[in-house]
Protein backbone atom coordinates (compact mmCIF):
# COMPACT_ATOMS: atom_id res chain seq x y z
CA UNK A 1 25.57 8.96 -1.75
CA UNK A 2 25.92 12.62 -1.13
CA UNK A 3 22.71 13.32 0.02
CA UNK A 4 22.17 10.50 2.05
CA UNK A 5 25.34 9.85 3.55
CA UNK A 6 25.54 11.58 6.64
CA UNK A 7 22.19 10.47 7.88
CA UNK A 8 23.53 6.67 7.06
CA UNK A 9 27.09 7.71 8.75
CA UNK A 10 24.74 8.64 11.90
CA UNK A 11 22.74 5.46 12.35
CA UNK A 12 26.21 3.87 12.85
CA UNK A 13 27.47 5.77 14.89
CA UNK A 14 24.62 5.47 17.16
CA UNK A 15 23.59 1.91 16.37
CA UNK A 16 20.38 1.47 15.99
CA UNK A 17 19.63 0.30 13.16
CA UNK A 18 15.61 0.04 13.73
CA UNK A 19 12.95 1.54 14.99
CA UNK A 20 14.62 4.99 15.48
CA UNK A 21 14.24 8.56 14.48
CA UNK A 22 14.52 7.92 10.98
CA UNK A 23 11.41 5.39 10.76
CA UNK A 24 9.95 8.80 12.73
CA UNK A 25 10.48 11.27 10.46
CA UNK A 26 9.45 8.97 7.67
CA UNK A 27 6.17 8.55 9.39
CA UNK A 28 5.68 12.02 9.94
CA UNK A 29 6.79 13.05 6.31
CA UNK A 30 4.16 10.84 5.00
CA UNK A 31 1.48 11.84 7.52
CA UNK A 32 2.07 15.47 5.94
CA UNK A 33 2.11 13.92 2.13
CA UNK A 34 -0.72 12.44 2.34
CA UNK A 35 -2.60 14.10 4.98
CA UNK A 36 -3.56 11.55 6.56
CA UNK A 37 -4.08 10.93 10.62
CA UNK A 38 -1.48 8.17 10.36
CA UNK A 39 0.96 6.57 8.66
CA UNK A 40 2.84 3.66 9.52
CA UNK A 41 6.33 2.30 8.00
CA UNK A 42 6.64 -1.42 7.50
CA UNK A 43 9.50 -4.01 5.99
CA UNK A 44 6.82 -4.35 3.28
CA UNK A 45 3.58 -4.05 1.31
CA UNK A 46 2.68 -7.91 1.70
CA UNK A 47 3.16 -7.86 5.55
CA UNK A 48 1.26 -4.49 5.66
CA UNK A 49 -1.92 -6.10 3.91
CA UNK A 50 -1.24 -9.25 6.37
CA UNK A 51 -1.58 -6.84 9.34
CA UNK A 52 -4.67 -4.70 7.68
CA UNK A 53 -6.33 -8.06 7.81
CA UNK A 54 -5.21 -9.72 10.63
CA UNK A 55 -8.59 -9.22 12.78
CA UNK A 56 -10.94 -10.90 10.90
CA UNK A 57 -12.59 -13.88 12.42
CA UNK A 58 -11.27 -16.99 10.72
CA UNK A 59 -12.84 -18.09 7.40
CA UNK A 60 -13.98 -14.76 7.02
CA UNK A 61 -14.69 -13.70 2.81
CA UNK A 62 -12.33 -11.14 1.53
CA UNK A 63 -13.18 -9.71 -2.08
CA UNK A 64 -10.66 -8.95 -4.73
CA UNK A 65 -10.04 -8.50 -8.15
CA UNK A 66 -8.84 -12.11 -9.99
CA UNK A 67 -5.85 -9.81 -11.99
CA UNK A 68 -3.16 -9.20 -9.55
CA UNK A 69 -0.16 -10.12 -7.93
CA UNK A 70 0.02 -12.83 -6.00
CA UNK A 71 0.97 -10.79 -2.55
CA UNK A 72 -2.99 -9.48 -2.76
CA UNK A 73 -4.65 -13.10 -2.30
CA UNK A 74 -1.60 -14.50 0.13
CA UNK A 75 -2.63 -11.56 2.98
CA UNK A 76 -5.81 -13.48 3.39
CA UNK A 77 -4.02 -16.62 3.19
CA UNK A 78 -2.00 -16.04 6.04
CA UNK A 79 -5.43 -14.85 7.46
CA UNK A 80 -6.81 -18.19 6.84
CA UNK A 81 -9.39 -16.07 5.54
CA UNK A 82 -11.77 -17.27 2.32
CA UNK A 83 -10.73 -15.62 -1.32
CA UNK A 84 -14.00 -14.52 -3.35
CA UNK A 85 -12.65 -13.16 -6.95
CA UNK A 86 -13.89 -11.17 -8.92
CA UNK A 87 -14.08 -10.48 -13.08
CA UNK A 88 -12.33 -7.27 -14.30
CA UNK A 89 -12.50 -4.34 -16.66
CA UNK A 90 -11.17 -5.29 -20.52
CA UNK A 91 -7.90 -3.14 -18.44
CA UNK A 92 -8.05 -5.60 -16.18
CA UNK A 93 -9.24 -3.54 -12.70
CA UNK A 94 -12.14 -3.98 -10.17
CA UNK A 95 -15.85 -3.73 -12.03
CA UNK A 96 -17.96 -1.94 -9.78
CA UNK A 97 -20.81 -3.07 -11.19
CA UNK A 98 -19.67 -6.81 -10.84
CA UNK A 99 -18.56 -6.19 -6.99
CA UNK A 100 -22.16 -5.04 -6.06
CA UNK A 101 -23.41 -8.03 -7.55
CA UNK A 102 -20.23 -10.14 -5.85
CA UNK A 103 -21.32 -8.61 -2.49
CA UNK A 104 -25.24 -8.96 -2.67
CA UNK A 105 -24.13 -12.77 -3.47
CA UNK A 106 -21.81 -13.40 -0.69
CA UNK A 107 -23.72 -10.83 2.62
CA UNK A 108 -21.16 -12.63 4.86
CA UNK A 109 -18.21 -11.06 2.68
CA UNK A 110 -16.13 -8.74 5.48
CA UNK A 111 -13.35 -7.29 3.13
CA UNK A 112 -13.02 -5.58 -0.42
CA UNK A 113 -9.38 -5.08 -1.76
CA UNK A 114 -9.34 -3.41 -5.11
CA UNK A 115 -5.20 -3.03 -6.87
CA UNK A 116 -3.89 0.03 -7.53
CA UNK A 117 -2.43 -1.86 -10.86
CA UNK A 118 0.16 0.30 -12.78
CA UNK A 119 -0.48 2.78 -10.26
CA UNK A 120 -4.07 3.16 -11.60
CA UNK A 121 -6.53 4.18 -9.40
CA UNK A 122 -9.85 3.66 -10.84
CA UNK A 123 -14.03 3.63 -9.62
CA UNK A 124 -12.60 5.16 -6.61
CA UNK A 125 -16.36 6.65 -5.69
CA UNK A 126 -18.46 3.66 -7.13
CA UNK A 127 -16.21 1.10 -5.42
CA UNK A 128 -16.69 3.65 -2.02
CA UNK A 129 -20.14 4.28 -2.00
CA UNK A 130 -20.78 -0.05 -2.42
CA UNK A 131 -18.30 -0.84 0.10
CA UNK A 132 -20.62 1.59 2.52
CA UNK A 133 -23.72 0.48 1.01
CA UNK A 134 -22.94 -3.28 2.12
CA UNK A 135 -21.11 -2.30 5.18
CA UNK A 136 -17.22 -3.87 4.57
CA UNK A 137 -13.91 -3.20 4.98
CA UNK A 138 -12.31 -1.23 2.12
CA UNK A 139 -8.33 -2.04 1.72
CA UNK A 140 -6.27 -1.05 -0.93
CA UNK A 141 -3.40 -2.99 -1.98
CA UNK A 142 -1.62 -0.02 -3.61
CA UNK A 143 1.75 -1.36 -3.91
CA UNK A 144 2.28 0.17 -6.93
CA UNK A 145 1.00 3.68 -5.71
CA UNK A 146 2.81 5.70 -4.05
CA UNK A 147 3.12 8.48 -6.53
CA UNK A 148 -0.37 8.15 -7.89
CA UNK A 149 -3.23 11.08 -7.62
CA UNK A 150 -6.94 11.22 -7.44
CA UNK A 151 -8.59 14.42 -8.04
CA UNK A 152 -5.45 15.96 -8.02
CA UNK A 153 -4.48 14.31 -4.13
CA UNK A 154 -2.29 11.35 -3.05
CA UNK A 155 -4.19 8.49 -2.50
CA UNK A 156 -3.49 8.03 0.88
CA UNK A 157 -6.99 8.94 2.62
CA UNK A 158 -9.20 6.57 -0.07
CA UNK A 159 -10.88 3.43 1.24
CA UNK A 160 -10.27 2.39 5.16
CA UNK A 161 -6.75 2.00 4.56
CA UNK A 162 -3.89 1.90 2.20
CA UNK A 163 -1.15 -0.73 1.33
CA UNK A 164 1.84 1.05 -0.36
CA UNK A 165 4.89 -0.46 -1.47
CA UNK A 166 8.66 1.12 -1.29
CA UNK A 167 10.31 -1.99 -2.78
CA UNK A 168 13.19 -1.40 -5.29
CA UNK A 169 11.72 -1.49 -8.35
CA UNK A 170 8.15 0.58 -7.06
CA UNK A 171 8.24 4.65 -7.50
CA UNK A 172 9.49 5.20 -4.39
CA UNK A 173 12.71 2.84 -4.35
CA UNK A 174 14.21 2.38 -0.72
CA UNK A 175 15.37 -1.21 -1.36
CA UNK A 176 12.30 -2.65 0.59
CA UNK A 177 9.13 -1.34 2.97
CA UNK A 178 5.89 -0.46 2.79
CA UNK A 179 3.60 2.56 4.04
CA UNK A 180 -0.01 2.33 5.73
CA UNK A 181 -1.90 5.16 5.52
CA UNK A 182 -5.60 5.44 7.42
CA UNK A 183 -7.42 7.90 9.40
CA UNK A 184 -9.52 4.63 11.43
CA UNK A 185 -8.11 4.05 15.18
CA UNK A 186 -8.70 0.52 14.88
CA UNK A 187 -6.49 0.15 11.52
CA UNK A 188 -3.79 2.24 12.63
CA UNK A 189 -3.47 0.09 16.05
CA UNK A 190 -3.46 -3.22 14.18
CA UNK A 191 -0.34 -2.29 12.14
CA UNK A 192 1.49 -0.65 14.35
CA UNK A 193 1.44 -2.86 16.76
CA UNK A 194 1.17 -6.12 14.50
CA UNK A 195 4.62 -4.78 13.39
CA UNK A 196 6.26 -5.80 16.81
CA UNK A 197 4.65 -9.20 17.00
CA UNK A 198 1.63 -8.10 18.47
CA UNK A 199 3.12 -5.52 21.05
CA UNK A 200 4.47 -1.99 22.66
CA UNK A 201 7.69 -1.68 21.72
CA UNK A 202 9.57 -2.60 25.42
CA UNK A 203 7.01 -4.37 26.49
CA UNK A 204 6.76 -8.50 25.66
CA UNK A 205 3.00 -8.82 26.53
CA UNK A 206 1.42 -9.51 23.43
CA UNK A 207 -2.32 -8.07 23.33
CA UNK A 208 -3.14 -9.19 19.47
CA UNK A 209 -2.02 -10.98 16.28
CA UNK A 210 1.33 -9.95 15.00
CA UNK A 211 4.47 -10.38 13.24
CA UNK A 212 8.30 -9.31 12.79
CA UNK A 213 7.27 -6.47 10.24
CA UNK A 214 9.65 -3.56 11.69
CA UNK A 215 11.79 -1.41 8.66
CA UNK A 216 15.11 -0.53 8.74
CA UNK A 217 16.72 2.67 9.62
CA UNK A 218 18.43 2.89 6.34
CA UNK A 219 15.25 2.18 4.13
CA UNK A 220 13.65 5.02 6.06
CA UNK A 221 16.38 6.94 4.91
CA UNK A 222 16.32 6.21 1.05
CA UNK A 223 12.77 7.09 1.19
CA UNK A 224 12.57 10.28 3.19
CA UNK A 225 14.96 11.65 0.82
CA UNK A 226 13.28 9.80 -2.06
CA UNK A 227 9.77 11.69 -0.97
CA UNK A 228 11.59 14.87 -1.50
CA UNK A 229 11.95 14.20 -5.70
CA UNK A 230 8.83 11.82 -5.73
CA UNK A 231 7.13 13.63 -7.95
CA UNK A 232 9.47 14.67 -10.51
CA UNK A 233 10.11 11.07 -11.04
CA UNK A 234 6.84 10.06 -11.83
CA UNK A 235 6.58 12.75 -14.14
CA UNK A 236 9.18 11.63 -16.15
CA UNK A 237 7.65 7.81 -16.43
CA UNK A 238 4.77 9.56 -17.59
CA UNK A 239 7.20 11.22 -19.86
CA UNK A 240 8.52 8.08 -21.14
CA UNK A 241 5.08 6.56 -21.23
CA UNK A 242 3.81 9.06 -23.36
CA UNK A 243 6.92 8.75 -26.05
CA UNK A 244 6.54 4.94 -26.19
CA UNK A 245 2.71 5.06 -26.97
CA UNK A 246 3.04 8.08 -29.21
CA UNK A 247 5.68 6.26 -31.17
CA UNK A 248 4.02 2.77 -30.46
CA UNK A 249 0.53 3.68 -31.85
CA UNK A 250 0.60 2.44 -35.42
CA UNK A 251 1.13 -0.97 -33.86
CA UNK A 252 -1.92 -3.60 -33.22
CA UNK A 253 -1.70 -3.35 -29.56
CA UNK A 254 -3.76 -1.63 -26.98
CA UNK A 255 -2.73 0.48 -24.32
């Protein structure tokens, strides 16, 4: 409460309690995190994959793995878009080898969402270099990866966008939003003005598809100051992960 209570006592005062210059600096601190040309704050990771598909033409085949959460096949849902699954990896992620042959199958297919699952972030060049090769979109739902690395970066700038989460019980806890990074035009214009129902903020004329998907001043607040120690908390799960398998490995399970 210390640390975050005078930027809280503030939005009162002033009341605005979303967008303001909170959302802003979160924006900006994750631009700079991830390095990244944007990066747009949502109320959460579902609505943020809604928005990253909201463009497609209708019917339109979106690939993704068949182990996940059920927020990854309800974006292209909302979409009335059409759900192609894919098998897995024995740890349960995206097979590159089994999306090539998905996409040579289905030419039509528009869309490829691999899962950041566990905050794993696997076949990150295979899965990039198909995605090209056939010419689709490349989304990642990576609600579960905001503190994740890939060759030693954030994962921000993989794929043509990024889904993070910054629900309450993700590594970057602000009681709930999610992030978009991307460095495409296009992307970046969908979300951030899908967020406000389609338009500029002040202005009522709706020029696309959109939805109420604007965070709150106080969750931008939890998680600009929860950026600041984002690391050192994941590098105490890992801590903790490492104890429980160490002391776990005797037993007939697999990690």
């Amino acid at each position: 409460w210390d640390i975050v209570k005078e930027d809280i006592e503030s939005t009162y005062r002033e009341g605005t309690l979303y967008p303001g210059k909170y959302t802003l600096r979160l924006e900006e601190a994750m631009r700079s995190h991830f390095g990244t040309k944007y990066a747009i704050a949502v109320n959460n990771c579902s609505n943020a994959l809604i928005l990253l598909l909201c463009d497609l033409p209708t019917r339109s085949k979106v690939i993704m793995p068949s182990y996940t959460f059920r927020a990854t096949s309800q974006a292209a849902e909302w979409n009335n878009l059409t759900i192609v699954l894919t098998d897995v990896d024995e740890n349960g992620y995206l097979d590159p080898e089994v999306l090539d042959d998905c996409l040579t199958k289905h030419p039509d297919s528009k869309c490829v969402i691999p899962v950041v699952m566990w905050g794993n972030c696997t076949y990150v060049e295979q899965i990039g270099t198909i995605c090209r090769k056939h010419g689709v979109r490349l989304i990642y739902d990576a609600a579960h990866g905001m503190s994740s690395e890939y060759d030693g970066k954030p994962i921000g700038n993989i794929g043509s966008a990024v889904a993070f989460s910054i629900a309450v019980t993700k590594p970057l806890a602000c009681g709930e939003g999610g992030i978009v990074t991307t460095n495409n035009d296009h992307l970046a214009k969908l979300v951030e003005m899908g967020r406000l129902h389609g338009n500029v903020l002040g202005n009522l004329d709706c020029v696309q598809k959109g939805l109420n998907a604007k965070i709150g001043e106080f969750n931008s607040i939890l998680a600009i100051h929860g950026l600041k120690i984002l690391n050192e908390s994941r590098d105490k799960r890992e801590e903790l992960s490492k104890f429980y398998i160490d002391n776990l490995k005797d037993l007939p399970i697999r990690f």
